[in-house]
XYZ file of C-alpha atoms in Angstrom:
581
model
C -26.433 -104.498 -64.678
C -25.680 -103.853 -68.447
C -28.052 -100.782 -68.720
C -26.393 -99.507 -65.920
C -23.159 -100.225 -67.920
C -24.908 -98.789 -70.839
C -26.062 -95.043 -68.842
C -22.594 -94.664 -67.382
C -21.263 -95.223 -71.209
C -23.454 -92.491 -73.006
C -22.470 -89.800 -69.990
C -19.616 -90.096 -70.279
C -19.312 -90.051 -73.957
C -21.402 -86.972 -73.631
C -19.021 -85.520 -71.804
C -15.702 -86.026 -74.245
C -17.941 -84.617 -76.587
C -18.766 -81.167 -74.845
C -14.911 -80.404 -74.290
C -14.022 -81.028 -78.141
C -16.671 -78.985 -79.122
C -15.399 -76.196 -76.992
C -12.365 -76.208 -77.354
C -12.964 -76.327 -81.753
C -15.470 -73.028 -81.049
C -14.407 -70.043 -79.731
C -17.126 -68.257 -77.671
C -15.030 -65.784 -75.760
C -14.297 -65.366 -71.989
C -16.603 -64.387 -68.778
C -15.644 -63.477 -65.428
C -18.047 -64.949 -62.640
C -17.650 -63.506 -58.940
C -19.101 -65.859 -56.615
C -20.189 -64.132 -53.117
C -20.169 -66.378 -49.824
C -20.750 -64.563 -46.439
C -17.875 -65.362 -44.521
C -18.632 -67.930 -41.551
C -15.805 -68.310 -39.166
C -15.441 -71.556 -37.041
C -13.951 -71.418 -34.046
C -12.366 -74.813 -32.618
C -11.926 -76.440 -29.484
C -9.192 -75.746 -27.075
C -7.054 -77.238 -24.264
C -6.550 -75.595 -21.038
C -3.226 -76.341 -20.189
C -3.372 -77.161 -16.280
C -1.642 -74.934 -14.284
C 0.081 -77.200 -11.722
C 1.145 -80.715 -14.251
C 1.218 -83.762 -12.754
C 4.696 -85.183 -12.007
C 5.700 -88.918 -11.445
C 9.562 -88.679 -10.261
C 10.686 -90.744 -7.577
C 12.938 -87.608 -6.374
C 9.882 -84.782 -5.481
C 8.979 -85.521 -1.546
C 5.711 -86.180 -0.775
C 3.940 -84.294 2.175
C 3.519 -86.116 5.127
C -0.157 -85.151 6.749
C -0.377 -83.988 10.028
C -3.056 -83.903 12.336
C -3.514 -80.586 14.940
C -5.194 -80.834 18.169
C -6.136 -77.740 20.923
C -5.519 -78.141 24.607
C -8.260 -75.598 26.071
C -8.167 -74.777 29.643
C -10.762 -72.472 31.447
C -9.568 -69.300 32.424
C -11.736 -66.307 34.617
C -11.450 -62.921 33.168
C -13.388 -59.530 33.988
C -12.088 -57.877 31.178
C -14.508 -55.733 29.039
C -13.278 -54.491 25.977
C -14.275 -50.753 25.690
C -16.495 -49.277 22.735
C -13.748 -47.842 19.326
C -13.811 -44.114 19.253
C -12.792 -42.303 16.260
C -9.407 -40.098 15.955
C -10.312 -36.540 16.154
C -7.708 -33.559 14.880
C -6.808 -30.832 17.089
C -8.370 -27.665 16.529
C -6.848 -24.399 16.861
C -9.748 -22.426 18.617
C -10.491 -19.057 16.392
C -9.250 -15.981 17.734
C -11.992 -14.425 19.793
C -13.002 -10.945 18.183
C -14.099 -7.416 19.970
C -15.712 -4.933 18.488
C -13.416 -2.496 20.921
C -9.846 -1.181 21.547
C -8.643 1.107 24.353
C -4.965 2.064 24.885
C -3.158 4.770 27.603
C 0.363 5.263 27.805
C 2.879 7.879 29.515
C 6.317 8.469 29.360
C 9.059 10.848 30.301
C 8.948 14.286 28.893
C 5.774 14.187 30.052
C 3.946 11.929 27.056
C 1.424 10.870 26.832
C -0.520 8.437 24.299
C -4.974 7.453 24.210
C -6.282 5.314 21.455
C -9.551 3.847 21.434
C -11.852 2.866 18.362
C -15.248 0.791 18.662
C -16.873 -0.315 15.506
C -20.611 -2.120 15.374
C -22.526 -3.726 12.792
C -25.979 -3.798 11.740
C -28.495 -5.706 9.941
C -26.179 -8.837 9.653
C -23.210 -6.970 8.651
C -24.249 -4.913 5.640
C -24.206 -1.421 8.000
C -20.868 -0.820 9.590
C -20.672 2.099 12.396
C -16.831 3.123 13.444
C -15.823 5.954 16.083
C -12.200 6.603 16.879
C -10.054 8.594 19.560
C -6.747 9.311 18.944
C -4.357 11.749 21.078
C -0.201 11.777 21.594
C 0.979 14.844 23.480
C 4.534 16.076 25.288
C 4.921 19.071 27.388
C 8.474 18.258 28.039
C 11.307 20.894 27.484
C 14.366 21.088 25.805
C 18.056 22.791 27.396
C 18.183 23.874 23.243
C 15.791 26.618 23.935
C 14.195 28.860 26.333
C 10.911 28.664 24.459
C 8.069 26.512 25.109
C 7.935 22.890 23.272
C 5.259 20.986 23.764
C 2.968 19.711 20.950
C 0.214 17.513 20.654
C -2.039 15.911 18.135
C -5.972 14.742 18.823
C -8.268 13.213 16.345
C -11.680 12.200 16.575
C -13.064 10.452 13.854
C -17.000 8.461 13.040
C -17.673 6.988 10.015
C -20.783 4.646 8.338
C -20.687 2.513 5.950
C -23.338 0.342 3.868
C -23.456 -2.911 1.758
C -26.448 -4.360 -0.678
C -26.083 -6.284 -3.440
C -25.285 -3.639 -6.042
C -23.506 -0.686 -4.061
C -21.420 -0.118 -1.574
C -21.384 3.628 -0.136
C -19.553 5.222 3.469
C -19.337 8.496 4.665
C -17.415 9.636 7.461
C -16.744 12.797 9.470
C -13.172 14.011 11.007
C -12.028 16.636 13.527
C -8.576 17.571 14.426
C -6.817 19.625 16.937
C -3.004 20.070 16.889
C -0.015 22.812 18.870
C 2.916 23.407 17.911
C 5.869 25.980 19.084
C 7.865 28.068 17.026
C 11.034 26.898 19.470
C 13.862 27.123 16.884
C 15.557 30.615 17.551
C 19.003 31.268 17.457
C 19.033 32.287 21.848
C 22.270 34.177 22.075
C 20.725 36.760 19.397
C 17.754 37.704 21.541
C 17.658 39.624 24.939
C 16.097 37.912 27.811
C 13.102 41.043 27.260
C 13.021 39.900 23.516
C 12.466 36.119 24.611
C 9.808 36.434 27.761
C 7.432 38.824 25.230
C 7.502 36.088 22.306
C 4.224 34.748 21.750
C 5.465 31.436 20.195
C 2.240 28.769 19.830
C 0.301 28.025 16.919
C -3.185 26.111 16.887
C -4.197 24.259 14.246
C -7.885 23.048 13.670
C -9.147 20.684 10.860
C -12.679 20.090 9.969
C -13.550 17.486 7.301
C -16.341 14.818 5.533
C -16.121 12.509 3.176
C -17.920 9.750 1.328
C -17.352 7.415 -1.088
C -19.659 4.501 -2.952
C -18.591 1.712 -5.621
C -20.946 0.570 -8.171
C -21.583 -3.265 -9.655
C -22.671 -3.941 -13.154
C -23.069 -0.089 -13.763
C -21.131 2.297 -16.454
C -20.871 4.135 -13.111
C -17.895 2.374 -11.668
C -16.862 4.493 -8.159
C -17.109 8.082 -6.873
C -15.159 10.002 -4.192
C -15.967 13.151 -2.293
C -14.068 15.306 0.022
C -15.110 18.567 2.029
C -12.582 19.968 4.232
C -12.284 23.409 6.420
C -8.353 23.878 7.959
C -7.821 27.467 10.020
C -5.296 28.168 12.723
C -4.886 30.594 15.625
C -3.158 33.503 13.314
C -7.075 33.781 11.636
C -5.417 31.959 8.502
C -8.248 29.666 6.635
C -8.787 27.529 3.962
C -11.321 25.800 2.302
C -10.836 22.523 0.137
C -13.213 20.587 -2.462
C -12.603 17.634 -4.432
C -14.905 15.379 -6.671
C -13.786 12.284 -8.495
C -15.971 9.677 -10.594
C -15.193 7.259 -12.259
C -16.198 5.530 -15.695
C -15.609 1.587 -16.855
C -16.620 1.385 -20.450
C -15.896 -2.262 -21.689
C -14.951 -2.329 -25.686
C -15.041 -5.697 -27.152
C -12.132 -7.872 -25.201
C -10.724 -4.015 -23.366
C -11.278 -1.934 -20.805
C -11.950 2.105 -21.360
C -11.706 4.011 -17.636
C -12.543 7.670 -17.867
C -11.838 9.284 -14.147
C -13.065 13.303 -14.053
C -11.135 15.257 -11.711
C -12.632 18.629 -9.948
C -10.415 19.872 -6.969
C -10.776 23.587 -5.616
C -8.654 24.813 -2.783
C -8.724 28.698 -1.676
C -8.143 30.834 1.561
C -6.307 33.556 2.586
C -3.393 34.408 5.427
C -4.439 37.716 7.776
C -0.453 38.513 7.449
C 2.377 39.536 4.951
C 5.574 37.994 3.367
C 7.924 38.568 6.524
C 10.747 39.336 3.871
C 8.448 42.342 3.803
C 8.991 44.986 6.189
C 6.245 46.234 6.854
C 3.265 43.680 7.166
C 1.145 43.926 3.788
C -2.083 42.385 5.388
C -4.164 39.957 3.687
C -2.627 37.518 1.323
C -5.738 35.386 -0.860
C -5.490 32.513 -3.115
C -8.082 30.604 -5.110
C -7.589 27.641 -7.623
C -9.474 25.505 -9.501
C -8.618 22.535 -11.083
C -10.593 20.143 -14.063
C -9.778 17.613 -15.046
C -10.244 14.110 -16.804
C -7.962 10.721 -17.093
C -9.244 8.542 -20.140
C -7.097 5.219 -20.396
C -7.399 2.089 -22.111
C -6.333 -1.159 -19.945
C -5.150 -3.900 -22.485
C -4.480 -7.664 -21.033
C -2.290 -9.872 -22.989
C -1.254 -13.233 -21.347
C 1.996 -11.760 -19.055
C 1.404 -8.486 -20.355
C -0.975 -5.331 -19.173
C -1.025 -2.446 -20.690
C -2.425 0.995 -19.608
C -2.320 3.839 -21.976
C -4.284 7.035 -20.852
C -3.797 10.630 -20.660
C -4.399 13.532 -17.852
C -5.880 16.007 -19.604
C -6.317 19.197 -16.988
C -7.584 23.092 -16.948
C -6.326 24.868 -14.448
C -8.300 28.573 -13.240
C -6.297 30.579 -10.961
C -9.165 32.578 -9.633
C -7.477 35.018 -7.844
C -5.747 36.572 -10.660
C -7.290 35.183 -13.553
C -5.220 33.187 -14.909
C -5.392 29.764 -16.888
C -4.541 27.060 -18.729
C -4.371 23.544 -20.088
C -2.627 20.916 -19.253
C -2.033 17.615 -21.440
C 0.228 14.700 -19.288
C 0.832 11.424 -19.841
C -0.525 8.627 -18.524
C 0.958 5.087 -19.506
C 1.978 1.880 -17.282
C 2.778 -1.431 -18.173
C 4.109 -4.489 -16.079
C 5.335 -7.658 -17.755
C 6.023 -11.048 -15.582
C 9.114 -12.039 -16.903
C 9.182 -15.635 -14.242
C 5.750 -15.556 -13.042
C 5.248 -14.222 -9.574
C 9.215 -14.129 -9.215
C 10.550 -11.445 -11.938
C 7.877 -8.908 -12.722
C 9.186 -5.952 -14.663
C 7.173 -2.849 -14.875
C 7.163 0.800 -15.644
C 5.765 3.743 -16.548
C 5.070 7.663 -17.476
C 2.791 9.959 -15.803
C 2.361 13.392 -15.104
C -0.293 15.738 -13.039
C -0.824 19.393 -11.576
C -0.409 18.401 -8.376
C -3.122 20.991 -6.112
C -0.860 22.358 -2.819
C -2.495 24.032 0.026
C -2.290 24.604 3.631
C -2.818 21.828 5.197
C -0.596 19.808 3.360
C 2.341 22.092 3.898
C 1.290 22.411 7.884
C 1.745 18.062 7.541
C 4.575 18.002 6.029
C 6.246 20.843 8.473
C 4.313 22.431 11.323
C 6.641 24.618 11.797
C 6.049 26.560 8.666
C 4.683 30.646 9.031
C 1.279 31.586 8.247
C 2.386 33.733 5.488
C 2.900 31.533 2.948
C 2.097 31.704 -0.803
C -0.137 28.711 -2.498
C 0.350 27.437 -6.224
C -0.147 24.196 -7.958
C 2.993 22.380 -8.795
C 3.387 21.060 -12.362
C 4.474 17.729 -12.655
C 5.630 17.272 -16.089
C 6.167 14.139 -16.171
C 7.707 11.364 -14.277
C 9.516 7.943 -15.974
C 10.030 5.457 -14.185
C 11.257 1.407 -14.831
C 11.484 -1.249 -11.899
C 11.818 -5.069 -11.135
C 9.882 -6.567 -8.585
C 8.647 -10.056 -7.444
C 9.744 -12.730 -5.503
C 13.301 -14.130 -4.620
C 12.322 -17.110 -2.604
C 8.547 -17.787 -1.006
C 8.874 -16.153 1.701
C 11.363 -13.221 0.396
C 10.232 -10.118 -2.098
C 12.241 -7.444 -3.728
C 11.710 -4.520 -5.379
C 14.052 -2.093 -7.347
C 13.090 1.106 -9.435
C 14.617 4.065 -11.104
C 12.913 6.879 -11.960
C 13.267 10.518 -13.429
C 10.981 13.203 -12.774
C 10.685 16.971 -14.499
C 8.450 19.684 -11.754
C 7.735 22.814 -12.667
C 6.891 25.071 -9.146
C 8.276 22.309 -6.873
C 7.487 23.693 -3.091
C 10.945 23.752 -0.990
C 11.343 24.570 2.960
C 13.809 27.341 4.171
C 13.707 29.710 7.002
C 12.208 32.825 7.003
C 13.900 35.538 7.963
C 14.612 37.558 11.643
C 12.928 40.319 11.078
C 12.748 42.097 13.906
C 10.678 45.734 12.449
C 7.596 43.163 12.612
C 4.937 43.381 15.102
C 2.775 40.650 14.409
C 0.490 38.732 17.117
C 2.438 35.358 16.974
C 5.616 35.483 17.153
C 7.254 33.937 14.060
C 9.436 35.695 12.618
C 12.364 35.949 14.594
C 14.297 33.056 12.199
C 11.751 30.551 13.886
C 9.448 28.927 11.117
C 9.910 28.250 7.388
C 8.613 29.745 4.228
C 7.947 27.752 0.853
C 10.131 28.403 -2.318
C 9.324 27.115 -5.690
C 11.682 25.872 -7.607
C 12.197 24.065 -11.201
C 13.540 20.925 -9.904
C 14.628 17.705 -12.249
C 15.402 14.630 -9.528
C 17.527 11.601 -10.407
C 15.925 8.664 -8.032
C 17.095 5.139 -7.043
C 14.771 2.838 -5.417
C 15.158 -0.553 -3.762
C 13.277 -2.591 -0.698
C 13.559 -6.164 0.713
C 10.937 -7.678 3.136
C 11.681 -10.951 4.169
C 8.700 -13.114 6.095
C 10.410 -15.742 7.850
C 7.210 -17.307 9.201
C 3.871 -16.169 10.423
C 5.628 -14.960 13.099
C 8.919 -12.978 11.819
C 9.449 -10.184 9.085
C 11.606 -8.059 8.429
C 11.953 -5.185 5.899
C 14.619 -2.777 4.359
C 14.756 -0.212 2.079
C 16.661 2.752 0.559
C 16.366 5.469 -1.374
C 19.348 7.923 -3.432
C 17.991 11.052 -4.535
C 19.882 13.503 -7.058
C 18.743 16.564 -7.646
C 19.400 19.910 -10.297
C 17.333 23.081 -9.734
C 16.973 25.898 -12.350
C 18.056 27.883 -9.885
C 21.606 26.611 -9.096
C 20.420 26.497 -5.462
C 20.485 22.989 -3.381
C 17.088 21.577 -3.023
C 16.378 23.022 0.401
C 15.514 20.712 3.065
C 16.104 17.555 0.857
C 18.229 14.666 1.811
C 20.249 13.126 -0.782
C 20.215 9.634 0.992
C 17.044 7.845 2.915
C 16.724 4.183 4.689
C 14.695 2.396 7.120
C 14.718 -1.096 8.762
C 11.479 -2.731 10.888
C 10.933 -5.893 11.898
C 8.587 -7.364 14.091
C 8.672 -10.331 15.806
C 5.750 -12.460 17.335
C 8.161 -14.101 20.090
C 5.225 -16.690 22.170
C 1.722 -16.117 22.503
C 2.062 -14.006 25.156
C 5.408 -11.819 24.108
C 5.783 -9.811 21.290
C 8.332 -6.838 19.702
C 9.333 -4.909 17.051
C 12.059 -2.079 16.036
C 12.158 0.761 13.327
C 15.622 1.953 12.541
C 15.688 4.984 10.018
C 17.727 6.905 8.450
C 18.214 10.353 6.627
C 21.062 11.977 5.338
C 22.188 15.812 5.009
C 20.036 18.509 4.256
C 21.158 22.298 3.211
C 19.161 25.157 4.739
C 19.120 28.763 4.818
C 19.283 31.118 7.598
C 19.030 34.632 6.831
C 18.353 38.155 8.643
C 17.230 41.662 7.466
C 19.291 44.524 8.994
C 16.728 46.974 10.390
C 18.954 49.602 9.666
C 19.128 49.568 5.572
C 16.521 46.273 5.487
C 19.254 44.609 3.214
C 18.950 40.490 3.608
C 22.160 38.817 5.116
C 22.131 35.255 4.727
C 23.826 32.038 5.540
C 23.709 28.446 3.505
C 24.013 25.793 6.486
C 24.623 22.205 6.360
C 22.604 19.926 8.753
C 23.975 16.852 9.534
C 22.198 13.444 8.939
C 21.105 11.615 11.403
C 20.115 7.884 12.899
C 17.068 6.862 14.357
C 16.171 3.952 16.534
C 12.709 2.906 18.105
C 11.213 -0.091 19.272
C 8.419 -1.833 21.209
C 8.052 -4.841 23.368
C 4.461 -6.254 25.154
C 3.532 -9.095 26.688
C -0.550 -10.502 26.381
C -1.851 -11.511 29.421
C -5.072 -12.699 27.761
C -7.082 -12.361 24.422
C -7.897 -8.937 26.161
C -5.789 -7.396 28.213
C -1.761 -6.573 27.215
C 1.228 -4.130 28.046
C 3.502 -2.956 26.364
C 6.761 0.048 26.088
C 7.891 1.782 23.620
C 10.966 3.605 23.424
C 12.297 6.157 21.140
C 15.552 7.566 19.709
C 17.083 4.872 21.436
C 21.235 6.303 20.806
C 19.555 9.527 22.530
C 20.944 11.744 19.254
C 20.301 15.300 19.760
C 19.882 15.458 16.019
C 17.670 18.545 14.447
C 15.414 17.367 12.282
C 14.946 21.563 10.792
C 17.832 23.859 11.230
C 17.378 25.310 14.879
C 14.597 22.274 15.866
C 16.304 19.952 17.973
C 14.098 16.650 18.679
C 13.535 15.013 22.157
C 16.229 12.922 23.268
C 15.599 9.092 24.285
C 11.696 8.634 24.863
C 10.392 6.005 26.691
C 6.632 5.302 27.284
C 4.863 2.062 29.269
C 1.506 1.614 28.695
C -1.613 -1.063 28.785
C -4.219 -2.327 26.151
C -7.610 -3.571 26.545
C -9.833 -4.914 24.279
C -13.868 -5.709 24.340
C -17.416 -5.428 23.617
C -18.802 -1.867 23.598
């Protein structure tokens, strides 16, 4: 026990005797960082019980009950039957014919044939159509002694093909239509005079086209058009047109370059009937190159098309030419997506007239008639268009358009010293007059689709117009409208109505005095006039349907050209059929 004493003693002694001796000697200061990984401990815990015990003498304990079934036998022959899943109506597809047939007659002795078959081939990719097309009246009119009947027949077959990379048609047409030169002024003409007028005119049309569309080539699209138009007076024309077309694309744009060669040239057996004497042979030839480049830019809302119609124009016939530089820029912006899209634009061309164009746009014309291009210097245009509802679209656009050589309709004159074989020029058919004409245009349309059954549509359109001549613009109304609907009424009934209307026109009848041939003329004023037509038919089946049609429903006795008064109210009942050929 005392050396245990004695050990604890010098330790401790030891000890005193380390502190004094630091803290008498100064040996500086160290910093020692001791590093311990960290070593969490995580300790026990309590679940606290969801539904506590209580001990009050005021909670009510349950009292148990016991349940018991009375069963009692009971016969039954029921069989439940096996669950059959919901099914959705279907609406069957519409049954499709390759076939269509129509006939229809009227009063005024009209009569209407449409049929068109179309088969494919080698699962779709080779597409044969033919079509038959004739509408016809040999009715008269109390306006004139002179015959009026007309009619119009068209037969038309064209092919088509599909592969992976092209798509190419070509297609043949031939057309018959006769006219009468009706519109003479009766109480200036002897009975004689009007039995020995040889008033009918033939026309014939002759004409093949093709077409094909590239994918993945430079070579975007080409068109092609050959066409042969000659009438009864030994008048004939020939027409050519080519026109490929070029997609180069240039980094995130578009380059299109569309090359333009149209030719056009025939000849008229007869004279100018302002001529006295019948000149003979009137010839025309002109050529036309040209080629469109234009650079499409896309930016978000915005696209962008900036080109330019460059054109050299031959006329042949006299040897004359020259160039032609017009602009060629469009751009739409959507203002409210698909509801305010505003657009407009510049553009210009030499616009290629001919025969048959003017013989479309009036039959009635003379086949004496002198054929230029018409220079469209350029036309500016800016418009809003879009939607105003879902189901309700708009469109509104003003525009302002230069024309050099602008082809106008006024009457030739009575010029009784002539002798030719058809009788047209007794004040009785039209001649063309170019004009410099600058026209001030309004534009606006509505269309309205109620439902897939209902639409309706309006438009109208305010023309002004200045000529370099002073003169009106013959034969142009100031003021144009039109209304259609159609209406899908059941499945079995169906109609529709066109209401249209055009406003006054200024003309010019004029007559040469066999005497001293001096011209007397007369500016006339013909009224406007109001339209109405409709058509109601009722399906029977998927293939067989009637239907009428009915035609200048007020029964105007308007004249459409000064001295041409149309047929009064029309009506025509006819039946469709459709099927397998």
């Amino acid at each position: 026990m005392q050396k245990r004493t004695y050990i604890f003693s010098l330790l401790f002694l030891s000890l005193c005797g380390m502190v004094i001796a630091q803290e008498e000697d100064n040996i500086g200061t160290e910093t020692v960082t001791v590093v311990k990984p960290y070593s969490p401990t995580v300790s026990d815990a309590f679940k606290i019980k969801s539904s506590p015990s209580l001990n009050d003498s005021i909670v009510l304990q349950k009292k148990k009950i016991n349940y018991s079934i009375f069963s009692v036998p009971v016969a039954s022959t029921f069989t439940p039957a096996k669950g059959k899943a919901s099914g959705v109506e279907k609406t069957p597809p519409p049954t499709l014919y390759n076939s269509y047939a129509s006939i229809g007659l009227g009063n005024y002795n009209n009569a209407l044939v449409d049929f068109y078959t179309s088969r494919e081939f080698n699962r779709g990719e080779d597409l044969l159509d033919f079509g038959l097309t004739h509408n016809s009246s040999r009715g008269d009119l109390d306006s004139t002694p002179l015959e009026t009947d007309f009619y119009d027949t068209k037969l038309n077959a064209s092919f088509a093909k599909k592969d992976r990379y092209m798509k190419w048609g070509a297609a043949i047409g031939l057309q018959h239509q006769l006219y009468n030169w009706y519109g003479i002024q009766s109480e200036l003409f002897s009975e004689d005079e009007i039995n020995a007028m040889d008033e009918q005119q033939n026309y014939f049309n002759a004409e093949a086209k093709a077409h094909f569309n590239m994918e993945d080539s430079y070579f975007k699209s080409g068109n092609l058009l050959l066409r042969r138009f000659w009438d009864a007076t030994e008048s004939a024309e020939n027409r050519a047109v080519i026109n490929p077309t070029f997609e180069l694309p240039v980094t995130e744009e578009l380059i299109t370059i569309s090359a333009k060669v149209d030719y056009v040239g025939g000849s008229f057996e007869n004279g100018s009937i302002t001529e006295g004497v019948n000149a003979g042979e009137k010839k025309y030839s002109n050529l036309q190159a040209g080629v469109t480049p234009s650079l499409l830019i896309l930016r978000d809302d915005l696209t962008i098309n900036l080109g330019a119609n460059i054109v050299y124009g031959l006329d042949m016939e006299n040897s004359e030419n020259n160039f032609y530089i017009y602009p060629a820029v469009t751009a739409s912006y959507r203002v409210m997506d698909e509801n305010v899209i505003a657009y407009g634009g510049i553009e210009g061309e030499l616009k290629q007239n001919s025969y048959y164009d003017f013989v479309n746009d009036n039959p009635f014309v003379s086949p004496t008639l002198d054929i230029v291009p018409t220079d469209q210097q350029y036309e500016g245009y800016l418009g809003l268009k879009g939607q105003l509802t879902s189901n309700v679209g708009y469109n509104i656009k003003g525009s302002y358009m230069a024309e050099n050589r602008k082809p106008l309709f006024f009457h030739n004159p009575i010029n009784t010293s002539r002798d030719d074989e058809k009788s047209y020029y007794y004040g009785n058919s039209f001649q063309v007059f170019y004009d410099d004409v600058k026209t001030l245009g309004v534009f606006g349309e509505i269309n309205v689709d109620v439902n897939r059954n209902f639409s309706l549509g309006v438009n109208a359109e305010f023309y002004d117009y200045d000529t370099e001549t002073d003169n009106p613009a013959w034969n142009l109304p100031s003021i144009k409208g039109s209304v259609f609907m159609d209406y899908q009424i059941s499945d079995q009934w169906y109609m529709g109505t066109n209401l249209f209307y055009v406003g006054e026109r200024d003309d010019l009848l004029s007559q040469i005095n066999p005497l001293d041939s001096e011209l007397q003329f007369q500016q006339v004023t013909l009224d406007g006039f109001f339209d109405a037509n409709a058509h109601v038919g009722y399906r029977f089946n998927e293939q067989l349907s009637i239907f009428l049609k009915a035609s200048n429903i007020a029964n105007n006795s308007y004249q459409r050209w000064a001295n041409f008064q149309v047929q009064g109210f029309q009506a025509l009942a006819g039946v469709s059929y459709k099927f397998d050929f």
